[in-house]
Tab-separated table of C-alpha atoms in Angstrom:
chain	number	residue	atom	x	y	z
A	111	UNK	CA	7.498	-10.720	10.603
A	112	UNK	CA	4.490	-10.768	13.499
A	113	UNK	CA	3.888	-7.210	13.913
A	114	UNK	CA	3.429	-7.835	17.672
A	115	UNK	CA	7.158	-8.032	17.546
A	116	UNK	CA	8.223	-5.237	15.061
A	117	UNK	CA	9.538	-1.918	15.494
A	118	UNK	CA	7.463	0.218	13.799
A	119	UNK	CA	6.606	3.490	15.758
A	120	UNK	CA	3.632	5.178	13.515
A	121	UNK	CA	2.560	8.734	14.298
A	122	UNK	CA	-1.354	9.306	14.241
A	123	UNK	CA	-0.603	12.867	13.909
A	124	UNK	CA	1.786	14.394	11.383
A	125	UNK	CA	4.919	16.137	12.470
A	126	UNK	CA	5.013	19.952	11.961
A	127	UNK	CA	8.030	19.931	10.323
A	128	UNK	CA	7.254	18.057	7.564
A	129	UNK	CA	6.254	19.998	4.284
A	130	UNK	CA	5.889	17.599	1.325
A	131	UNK	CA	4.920	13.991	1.549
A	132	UNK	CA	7.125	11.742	1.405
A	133	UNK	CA	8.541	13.307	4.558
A	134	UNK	CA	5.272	13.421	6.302
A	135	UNK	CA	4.469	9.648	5.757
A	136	UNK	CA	8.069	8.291	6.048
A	137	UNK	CA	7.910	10.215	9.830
A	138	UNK	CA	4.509	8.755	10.593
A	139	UNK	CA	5.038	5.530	9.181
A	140	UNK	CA	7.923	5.003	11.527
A	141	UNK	CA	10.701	4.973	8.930
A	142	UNK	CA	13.301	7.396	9.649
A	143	UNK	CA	13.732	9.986	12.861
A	144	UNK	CA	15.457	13.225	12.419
A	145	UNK	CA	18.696	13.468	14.442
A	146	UNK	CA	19.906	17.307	13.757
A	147	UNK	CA	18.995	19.164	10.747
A	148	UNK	CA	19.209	16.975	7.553
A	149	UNK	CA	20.240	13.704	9.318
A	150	UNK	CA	18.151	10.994	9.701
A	151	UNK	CA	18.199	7.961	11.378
A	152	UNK	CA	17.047	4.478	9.343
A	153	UNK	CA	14.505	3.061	11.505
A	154	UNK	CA	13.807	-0.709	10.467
A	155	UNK	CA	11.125	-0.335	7.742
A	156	UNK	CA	13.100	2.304	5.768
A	157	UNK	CA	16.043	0.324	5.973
A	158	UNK	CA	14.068	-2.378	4.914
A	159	UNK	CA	12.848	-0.119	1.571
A	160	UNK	CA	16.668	1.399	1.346
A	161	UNK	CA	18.432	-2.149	0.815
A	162	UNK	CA	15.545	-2.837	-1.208
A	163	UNK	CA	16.719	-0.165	-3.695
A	164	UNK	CA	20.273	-0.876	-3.491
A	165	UNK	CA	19.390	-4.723	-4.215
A	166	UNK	CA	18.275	-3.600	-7.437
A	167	UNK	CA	20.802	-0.859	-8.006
A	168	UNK	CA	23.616	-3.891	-7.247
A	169	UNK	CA	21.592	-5.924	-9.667
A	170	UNK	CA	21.664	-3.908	-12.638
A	171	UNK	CA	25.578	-2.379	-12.144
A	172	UNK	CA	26.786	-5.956	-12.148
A	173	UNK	CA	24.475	-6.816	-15.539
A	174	UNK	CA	26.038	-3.804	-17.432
A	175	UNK	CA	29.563	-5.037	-16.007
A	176	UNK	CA	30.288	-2.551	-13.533
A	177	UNK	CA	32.580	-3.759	-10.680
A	178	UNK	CA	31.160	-3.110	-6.746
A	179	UNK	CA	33.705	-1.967	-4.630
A	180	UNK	CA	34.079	0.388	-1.564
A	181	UNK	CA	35.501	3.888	-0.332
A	182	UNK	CA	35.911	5.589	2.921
A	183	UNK	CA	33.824	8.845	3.832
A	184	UNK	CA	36.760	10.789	5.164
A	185	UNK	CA	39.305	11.722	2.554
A	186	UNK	CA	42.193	14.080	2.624
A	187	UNK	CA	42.572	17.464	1.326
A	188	UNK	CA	45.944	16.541	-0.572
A	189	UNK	CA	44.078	14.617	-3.252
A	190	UNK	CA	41.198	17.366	-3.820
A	191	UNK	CA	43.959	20.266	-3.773
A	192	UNK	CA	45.658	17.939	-6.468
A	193	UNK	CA	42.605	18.241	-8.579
A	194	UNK	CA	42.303	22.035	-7.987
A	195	UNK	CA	38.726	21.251	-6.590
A	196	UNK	CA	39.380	22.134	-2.877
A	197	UNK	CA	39.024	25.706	-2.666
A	198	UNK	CA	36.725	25.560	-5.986
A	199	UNK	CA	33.907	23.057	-4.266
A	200	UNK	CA	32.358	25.770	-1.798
A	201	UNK	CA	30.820	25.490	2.112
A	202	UNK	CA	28.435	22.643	0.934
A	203	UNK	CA	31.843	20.543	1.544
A	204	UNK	CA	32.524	19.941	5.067
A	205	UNK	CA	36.331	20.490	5.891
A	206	UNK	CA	37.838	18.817	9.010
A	207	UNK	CA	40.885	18.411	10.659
A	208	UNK	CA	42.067	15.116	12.364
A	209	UNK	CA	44.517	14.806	15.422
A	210	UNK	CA	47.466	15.555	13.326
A	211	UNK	CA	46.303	18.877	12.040
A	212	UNK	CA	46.000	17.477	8.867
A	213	UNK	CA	42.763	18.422	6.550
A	214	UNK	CA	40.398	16.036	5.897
A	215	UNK	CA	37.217	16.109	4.491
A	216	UNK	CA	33.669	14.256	4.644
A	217	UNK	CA	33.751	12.978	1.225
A	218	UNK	CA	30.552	14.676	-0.751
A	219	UNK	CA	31.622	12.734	-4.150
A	220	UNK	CA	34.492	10.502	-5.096
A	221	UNK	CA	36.313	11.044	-7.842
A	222	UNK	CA	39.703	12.136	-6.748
A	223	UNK	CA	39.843	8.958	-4.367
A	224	UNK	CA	39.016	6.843	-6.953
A	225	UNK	CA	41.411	8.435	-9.771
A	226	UNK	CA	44.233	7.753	-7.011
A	227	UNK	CA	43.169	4.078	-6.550
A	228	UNK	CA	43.264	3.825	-10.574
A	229	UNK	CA	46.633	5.242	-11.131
A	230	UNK	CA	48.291	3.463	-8.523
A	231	UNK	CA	47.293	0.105	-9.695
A	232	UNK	CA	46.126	0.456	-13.720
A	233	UNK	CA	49.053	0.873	-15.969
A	234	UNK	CA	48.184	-0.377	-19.980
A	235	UNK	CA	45.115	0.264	-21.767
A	236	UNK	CA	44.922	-3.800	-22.191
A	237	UNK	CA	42.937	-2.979	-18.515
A	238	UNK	CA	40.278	-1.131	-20.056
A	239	UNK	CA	37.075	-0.368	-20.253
A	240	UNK	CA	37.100	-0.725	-16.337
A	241	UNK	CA	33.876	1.232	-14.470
A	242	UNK	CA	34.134	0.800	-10.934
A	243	UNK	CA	31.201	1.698	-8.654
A	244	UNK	CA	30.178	1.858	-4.760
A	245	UNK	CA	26.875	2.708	-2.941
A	246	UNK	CA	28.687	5.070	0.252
A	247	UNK	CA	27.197	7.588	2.688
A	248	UNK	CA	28.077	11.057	1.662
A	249	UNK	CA	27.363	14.100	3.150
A	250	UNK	CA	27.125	18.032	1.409
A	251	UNK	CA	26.961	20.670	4.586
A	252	UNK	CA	23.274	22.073	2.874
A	253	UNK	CA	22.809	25.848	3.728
A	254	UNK	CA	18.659	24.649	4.288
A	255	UNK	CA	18.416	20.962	4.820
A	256	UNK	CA	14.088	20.469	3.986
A	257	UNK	CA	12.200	18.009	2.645
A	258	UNK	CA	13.436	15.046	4.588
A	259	UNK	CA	15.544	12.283	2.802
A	260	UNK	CA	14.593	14.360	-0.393
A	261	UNK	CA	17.173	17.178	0.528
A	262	UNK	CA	19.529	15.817	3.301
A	263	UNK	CA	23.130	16.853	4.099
A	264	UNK	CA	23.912	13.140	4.907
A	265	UNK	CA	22.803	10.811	1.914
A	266	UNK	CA	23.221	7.304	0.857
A	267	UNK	CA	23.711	7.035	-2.895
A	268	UNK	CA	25.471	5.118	-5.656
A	269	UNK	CA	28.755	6.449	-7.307
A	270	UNK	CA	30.462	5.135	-10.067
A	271	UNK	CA	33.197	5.685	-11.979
A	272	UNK	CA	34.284	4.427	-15.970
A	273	UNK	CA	37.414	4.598	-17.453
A	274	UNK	CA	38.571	4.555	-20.581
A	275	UNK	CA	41.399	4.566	-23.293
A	276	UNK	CA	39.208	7.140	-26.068
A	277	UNK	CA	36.464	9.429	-25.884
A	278	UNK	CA	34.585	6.973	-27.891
A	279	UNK	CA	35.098	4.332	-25.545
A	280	UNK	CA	33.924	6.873	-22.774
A	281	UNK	CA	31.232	7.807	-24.181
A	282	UNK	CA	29.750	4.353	-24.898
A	283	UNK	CA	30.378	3.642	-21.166
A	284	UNK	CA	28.285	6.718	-20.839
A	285	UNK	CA	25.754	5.084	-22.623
A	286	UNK	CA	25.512	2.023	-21.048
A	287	UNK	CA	25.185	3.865	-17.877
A	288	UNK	CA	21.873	5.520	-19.026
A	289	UNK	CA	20.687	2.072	-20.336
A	290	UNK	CA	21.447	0.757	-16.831
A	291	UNK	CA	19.672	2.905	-15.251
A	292	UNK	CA	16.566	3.089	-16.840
A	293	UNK	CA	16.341	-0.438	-16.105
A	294	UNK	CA	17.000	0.674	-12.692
A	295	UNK	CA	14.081	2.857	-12.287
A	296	UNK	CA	11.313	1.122	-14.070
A	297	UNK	CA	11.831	-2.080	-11.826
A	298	UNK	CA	11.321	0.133	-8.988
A	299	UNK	CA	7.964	1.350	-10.155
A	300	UNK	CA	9.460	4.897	-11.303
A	301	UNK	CA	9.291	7.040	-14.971
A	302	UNK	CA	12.591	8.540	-14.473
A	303	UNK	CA	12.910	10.986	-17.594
A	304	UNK	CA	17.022	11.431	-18.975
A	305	UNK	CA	17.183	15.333	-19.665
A	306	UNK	CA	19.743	17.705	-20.531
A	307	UNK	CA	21.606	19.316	-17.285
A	308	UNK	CA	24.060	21.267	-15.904
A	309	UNK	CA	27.311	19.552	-15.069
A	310	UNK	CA	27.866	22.199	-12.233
A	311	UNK	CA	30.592	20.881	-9.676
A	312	UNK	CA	31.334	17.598	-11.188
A	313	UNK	CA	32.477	19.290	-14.680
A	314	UNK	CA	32.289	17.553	-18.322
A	315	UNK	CA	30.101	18.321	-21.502
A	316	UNK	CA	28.048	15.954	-22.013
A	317	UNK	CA	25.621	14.835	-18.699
A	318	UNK	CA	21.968	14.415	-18.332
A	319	UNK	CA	19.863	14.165	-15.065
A	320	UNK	CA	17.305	12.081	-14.441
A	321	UNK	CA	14.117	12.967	-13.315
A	322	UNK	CA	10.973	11.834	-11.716
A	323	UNK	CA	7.915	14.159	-12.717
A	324	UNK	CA	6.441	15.282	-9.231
A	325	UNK	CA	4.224	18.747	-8.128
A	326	UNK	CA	6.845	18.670	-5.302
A	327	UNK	CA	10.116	18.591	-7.423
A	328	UNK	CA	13.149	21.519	-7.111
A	329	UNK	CA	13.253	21.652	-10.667
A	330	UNK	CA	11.535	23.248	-13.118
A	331	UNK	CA	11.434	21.094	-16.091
A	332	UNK	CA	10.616	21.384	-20.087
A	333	UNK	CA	9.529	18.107	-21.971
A	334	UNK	CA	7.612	16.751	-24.871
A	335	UNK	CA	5.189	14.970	-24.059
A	336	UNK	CA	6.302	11.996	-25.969
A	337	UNK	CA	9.166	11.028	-23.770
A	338	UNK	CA	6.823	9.935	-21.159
A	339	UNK	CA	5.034	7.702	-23.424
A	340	UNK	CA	8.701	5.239	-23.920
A	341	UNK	CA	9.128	2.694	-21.307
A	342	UNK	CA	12.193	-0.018	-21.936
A	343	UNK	CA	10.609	-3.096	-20.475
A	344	UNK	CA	11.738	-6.400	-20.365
A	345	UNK	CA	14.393	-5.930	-23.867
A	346	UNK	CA	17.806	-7.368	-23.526
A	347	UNK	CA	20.541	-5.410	-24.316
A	348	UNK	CA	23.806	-6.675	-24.844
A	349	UNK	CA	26.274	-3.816	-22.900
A	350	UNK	CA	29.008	-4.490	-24.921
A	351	UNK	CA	27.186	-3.131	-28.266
A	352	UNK	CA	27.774	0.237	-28.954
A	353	UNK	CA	25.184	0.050	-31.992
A	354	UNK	CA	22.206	-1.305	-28.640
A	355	UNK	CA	23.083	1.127	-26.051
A	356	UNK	CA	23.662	3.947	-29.016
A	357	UNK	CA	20.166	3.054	-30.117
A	358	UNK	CA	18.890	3.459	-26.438
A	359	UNK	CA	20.100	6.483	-26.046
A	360	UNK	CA	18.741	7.881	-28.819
A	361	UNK	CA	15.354	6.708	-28.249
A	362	UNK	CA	15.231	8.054	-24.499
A	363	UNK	CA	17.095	11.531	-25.378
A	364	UNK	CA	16.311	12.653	-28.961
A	365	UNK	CA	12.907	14.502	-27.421
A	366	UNK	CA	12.949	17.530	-25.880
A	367	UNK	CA	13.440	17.047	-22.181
A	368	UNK	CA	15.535	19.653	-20.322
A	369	UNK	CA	16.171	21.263	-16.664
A	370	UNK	CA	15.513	24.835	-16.211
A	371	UNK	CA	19.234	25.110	-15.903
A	372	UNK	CA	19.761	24.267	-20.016
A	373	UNK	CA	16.374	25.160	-21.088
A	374	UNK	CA	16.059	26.713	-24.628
A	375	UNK	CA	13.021	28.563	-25.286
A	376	UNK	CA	13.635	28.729	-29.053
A	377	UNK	CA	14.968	25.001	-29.297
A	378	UNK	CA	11.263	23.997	-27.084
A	379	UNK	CA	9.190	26.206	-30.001
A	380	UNK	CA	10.113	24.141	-32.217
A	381	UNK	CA	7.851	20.748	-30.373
A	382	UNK	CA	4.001	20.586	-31.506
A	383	UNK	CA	2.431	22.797	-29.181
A	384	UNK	CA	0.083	20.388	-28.098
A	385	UNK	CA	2.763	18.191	-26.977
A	386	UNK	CA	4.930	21.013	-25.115
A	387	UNK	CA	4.875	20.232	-21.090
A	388	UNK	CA	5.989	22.088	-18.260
A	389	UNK	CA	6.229	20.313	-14.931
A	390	UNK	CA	8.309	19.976	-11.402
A	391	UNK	CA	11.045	16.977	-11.107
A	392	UNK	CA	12.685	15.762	-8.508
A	393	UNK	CA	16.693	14.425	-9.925
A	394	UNK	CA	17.198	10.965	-8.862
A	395	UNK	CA	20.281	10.233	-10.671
A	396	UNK	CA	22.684	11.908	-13.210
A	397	UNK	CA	25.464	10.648	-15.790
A	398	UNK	CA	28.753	12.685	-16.187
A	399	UNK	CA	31.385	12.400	-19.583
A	400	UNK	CA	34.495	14.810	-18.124
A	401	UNK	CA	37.238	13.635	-20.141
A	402	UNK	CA	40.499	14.208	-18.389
A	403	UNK	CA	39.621	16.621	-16.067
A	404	UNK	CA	40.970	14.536	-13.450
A	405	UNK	CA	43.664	12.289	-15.178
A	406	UNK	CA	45.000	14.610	-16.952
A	407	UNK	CA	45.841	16.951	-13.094
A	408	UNK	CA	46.335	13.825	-10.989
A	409	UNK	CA	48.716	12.066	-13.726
A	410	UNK	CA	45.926	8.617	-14.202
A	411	UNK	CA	47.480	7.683	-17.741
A	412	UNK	CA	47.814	4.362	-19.420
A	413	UNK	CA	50.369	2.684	-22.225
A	414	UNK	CA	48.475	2.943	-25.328
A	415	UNK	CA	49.211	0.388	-28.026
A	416	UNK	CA	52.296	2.191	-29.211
A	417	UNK	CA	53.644	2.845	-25.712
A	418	UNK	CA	52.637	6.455	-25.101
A	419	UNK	CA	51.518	7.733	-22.000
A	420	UNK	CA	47.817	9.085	-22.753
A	421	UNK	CA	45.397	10.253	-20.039
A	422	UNK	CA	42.699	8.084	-19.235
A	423	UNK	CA	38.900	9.446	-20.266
A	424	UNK	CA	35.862	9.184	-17.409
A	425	UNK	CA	33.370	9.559	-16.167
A	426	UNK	CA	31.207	9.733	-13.234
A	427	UNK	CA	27.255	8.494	-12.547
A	428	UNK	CA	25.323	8.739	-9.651
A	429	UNK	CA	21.863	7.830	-8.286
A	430	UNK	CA	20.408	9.377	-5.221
A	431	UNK	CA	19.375	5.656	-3.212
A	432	UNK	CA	17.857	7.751	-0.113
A	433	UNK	CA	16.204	9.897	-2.000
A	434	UNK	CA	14.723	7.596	-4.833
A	435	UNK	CA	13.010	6.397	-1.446
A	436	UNK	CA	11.566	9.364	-1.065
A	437	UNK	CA	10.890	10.522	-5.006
A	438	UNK	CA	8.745	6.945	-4.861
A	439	UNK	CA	6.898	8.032	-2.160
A	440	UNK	CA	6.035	11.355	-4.117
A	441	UNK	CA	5.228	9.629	-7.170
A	442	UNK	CA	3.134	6.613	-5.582
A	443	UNK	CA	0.811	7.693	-2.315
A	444	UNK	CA	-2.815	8.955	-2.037
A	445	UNK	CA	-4.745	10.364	1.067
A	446	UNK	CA	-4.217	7.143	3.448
A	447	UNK	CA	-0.482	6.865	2.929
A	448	UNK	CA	2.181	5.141	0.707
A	449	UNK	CA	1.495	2.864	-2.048
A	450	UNK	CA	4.804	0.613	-2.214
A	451	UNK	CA	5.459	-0.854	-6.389
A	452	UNK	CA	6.469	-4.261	-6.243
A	453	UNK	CA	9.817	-3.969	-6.665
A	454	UNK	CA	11.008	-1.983	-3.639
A	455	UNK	CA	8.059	-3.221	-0.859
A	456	UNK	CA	9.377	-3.482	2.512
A	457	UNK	CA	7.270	-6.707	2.739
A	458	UNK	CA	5.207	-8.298	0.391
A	459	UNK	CA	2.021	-8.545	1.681
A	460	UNK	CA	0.238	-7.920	4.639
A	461	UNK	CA	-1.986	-10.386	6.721
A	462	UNK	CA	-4.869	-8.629	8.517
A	463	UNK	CA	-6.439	-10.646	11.320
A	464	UNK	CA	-9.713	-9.288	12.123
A	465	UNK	CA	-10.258	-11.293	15.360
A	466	UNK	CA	-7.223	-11.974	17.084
A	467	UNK	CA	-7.585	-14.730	19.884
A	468	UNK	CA	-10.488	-16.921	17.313
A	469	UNK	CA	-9.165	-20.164	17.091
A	470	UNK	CA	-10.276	-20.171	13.673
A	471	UNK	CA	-8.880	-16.886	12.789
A	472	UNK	CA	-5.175	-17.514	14.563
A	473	UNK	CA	-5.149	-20.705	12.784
A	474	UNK	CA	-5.280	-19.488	9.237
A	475	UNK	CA	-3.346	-16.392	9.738
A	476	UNK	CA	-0.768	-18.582	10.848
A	477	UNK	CA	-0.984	-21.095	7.698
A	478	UNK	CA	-1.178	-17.911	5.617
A	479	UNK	CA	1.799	-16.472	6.932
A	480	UNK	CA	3.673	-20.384	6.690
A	481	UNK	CA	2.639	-20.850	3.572
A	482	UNK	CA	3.748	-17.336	1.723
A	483	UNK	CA	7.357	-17.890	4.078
A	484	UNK	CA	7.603	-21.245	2.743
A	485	UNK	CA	7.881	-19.164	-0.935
A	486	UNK	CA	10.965	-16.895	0.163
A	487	UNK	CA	7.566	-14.098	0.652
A	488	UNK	CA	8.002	-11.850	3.126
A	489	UNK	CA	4.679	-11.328	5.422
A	490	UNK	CA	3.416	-8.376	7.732
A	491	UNK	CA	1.152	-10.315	10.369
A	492	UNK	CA	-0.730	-7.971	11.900
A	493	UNK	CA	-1.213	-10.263	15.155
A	494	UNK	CA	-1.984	-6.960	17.346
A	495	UNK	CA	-5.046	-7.265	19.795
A	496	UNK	CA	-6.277	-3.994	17.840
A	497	UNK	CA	-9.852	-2.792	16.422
A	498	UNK	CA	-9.741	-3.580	12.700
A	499	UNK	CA	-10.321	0.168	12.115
A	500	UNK	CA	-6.424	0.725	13.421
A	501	UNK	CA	-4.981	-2.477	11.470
A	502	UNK	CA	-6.396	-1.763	7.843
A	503	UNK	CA	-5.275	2.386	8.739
A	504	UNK	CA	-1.913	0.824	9.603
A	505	UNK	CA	-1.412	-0.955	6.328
A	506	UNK	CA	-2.643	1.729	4.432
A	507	UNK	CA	0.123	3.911	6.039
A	508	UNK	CA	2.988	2.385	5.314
A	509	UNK	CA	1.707	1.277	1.847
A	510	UNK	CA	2.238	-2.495	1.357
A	511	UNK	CA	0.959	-3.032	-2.305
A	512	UNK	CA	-1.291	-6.313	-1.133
A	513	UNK	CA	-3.340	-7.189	1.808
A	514	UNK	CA	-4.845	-10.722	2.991
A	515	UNK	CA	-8.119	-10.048	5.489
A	516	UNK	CA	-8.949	-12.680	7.365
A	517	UNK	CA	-12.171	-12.578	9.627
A	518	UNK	CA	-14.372	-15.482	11.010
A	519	UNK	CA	-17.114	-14.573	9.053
A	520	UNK	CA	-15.181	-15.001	5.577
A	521	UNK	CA	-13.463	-18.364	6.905
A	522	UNK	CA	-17.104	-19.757	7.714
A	523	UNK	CA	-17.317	-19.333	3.502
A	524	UNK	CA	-14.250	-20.739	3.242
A	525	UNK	CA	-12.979	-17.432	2.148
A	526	UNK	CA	-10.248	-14.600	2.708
A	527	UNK	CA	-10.219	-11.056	1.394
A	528	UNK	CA	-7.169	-9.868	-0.798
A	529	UNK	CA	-7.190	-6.279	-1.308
A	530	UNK	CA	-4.575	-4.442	-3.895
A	531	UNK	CA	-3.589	-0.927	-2.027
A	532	UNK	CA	-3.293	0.640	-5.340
A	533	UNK	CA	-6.646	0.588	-6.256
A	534	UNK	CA	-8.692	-0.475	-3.465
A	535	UNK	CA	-10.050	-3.055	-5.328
A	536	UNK	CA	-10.676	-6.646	-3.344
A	537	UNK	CA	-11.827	-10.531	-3.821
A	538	UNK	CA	-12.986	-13.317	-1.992
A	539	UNK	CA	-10.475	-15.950	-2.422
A	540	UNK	CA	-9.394	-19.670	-0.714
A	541	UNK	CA	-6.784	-19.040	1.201
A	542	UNK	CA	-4.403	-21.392	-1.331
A	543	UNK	CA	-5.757	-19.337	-3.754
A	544	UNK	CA	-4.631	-15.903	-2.640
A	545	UNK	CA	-1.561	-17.486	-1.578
A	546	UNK	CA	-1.158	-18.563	-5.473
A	547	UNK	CA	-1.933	-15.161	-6.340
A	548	UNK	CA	0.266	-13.527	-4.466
A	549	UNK	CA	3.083	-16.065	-5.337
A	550	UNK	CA	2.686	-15.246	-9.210
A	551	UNK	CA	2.220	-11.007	-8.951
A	552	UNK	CA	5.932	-11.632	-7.636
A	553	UNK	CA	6.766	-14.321	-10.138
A	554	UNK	CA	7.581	-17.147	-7.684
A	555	UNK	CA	6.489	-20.765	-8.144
A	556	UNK	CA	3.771	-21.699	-5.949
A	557	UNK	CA	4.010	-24.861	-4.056
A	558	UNK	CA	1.316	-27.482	-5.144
């Protein structure tokens, strides 16, 4: 993409309104625009970042052998009244009635659509394990939509749902949920730490949140300091193991890590002191075992092996994709703007031409910008007739992790400049060179 022909509307100036970061820089960075309170339009480079993060979310559902479907917003009353969640749910739930008179709803979670989908069609518990998950638009009618994308009342985020003949069963797909997800997180450049929650709503025993550690989080959160020293990397885990993701979740969850909604002071005493933290988090996900809360109401039952009607066990897991956009952001910006991670940049690098309209200049710009193409790369030309004051303040604002400077003086060395944004640090390179460079920080094979 030439910038010249982009549609990236940056703000020199930051918009009032905007009290943490990730909302400041995602407004002046031309990602989103606010349309009423809490609803945000996805102006191209956000997009960009939000399929980004779905890509991966897709990526790692379908490893752990969950099945991508989807669900419509609007759902009727019948099915939550079924439940007995209707009345229960509160004025965060926006009620509606269509033509008809009949009550509707703007679907802020899923599970009594998706319980009526499974009993109408799943019969025998020779059809399970089956998880089933979608990434859907929902919306919850905030009392003080703030932050941005961090605390919307429309949201785009991941639901999914497992279901199961045993609580055993249940429970492992609970497990290989939370392995799923930490895979999730730490290919998007995030520590997301799994701590005990509060079910609230939703309902079940056994859940745990995940959260990223920021100054601007709405949680108050107890940890050891341990847990942020475990990072899964690049194991394999076989999904189907209940000893592996057992293992997993022992690992990630036997330290003390907890919400201030299920903190225990007494419990925390009992970590070295030294090792006792207290921090903000932001949730970017959570993992639900309910049992048959819902099948049990809405009649989802299987055969079992002996022919008995039993009620199906679930569960339900969720990850925030708007908001992990803007819980990167928090985690990963300094002074100048955002600082993308790899995994979720809207483009891959940018190319910085210090003196547009030099022959020599526009000519290896443009076999830059071929060349890192020709890899399945995606570029950010800057091609603008700009000072190179605005052009390097541009990149730093919207955060791309690498930049490629090109100037006449450099070329007349046979050089380029590649600068990483994360630490400012930069090198005189051929321009194959930083072309082979970039090609191998995102594991692609160079052309030769």
């Amino acid at each position: 993409m030439r910038l010249s022909r982009y549609f990236l509307p940056v703000l020199k100036e930051t918009p009032s309104e905007a009290q943490i970061v990730s909302h400041r820089y995602m407004l002046r960075a031309g990602m989103i625009k606010q349309s009423s309170a809490g609803i945000y339009s996805w102006l191209p480079l956000g997009f960009k970042v939000l399929r980004k993060i779905e890509d991966i979310i897709h990526e790692e559902q379908k490893r752990a052998g969950h099945i991508p479907m989807l669900m419509p917003t609007i759902q009727s009353a019948d099915l939550w009244r079924e439940s007995g969640r209707y009345d229960d749910y509160g004025e965060e739930m926006l009620r509606i009635r269509d033509r008809h008179d009949r009550d509707m709803l703007f679907t802020p979670t899923a599970e009594e659509l998706i319980t009526d989908i499974f009993r109408s069609h799943v019969g025998s518990y020779k059809d399970l394990p089956l998880t089933l998950y979608q990434i859907q638009w929902k919306f919850r009618d905030e009392i003080r939509p703030r932050f941005g994308v961090m605390r919307g009342r429309e949201f785009y985020m991941k639901d999914g749902y497992n279901f199961d003949l045993t609580k055993e069963d249940a429970l492992h797909a609970y497990n290989r949920h939370l392995v799923s997800y930490l895979r999730t997180y730490e290919r998007m450049g995030l520590q997301a730490i799994p701590m005990r929650a509060d079910s609230g709503p939703i309902g079940g025993d056994d859940t745990h949140e995940f959260l990223v550690l920021a100054e601007t989080g709405e949680s108050e959160v107890f940890y050891d300091s341990q847990i942020t020293e475990l990072k899964f990397g690049d194991r394999e885990i076989d999904y189907d193991s209940v000893e592996q993701c057992q293992a997993v979740l022992e690992e990630f969850t036997s330290r003390y890590a907890r919400t201030d909604e299920t903190h225990d002071e007494a419990v925390f005493a009992e970590v070295p002191e030294e090792r006792r933290r207290t921090a903000r988090g932001i949730e970017v996900g959570q993992i639900f075992y309910f049992g048959t809360k819902y099948s049990e109401p809405m009649g989802a039952t299987v055969a079992d092996k002996d022919g008995n009607q039993v009620p199906v066990h679930m569960g339900s897991h969720g990850i925030g994709v708007s908001r992990l956009l803007g819980a990167i952001i928090e985690a990963s910006h300094d002074d100048k703007g955002i600082i993308w991670p790899e995994g979720v940049t809207p483009f891959h690098c940018g190319i910085v031409n210090l003196k547009q309209g030099d022959g020599e200049a526009d000519a290896a710009c443009e076999s830059l910008y071929a060349a890192l193409s020709a890899l399945g790369l995606e570029p950010l030309y800057d091609d603008r007739a700009e000072r190179a004051g605005a052009k390097f303040a541009t990149m730093d604002l919207i955060g791309l992790p690498w930049r490629i400077t090109v100037g006449p003086r450099g070329l007349k060395n046979g050089v380029v400049e590649l600068t990483s944004r994360r630490t400012g640090e930069s090198e005189e390179l051929a321009p194959e060179a930083a072309v082979d460079r970039i090609a191998q920080i995102y594991g692609v094979a160079a052309k030769g």
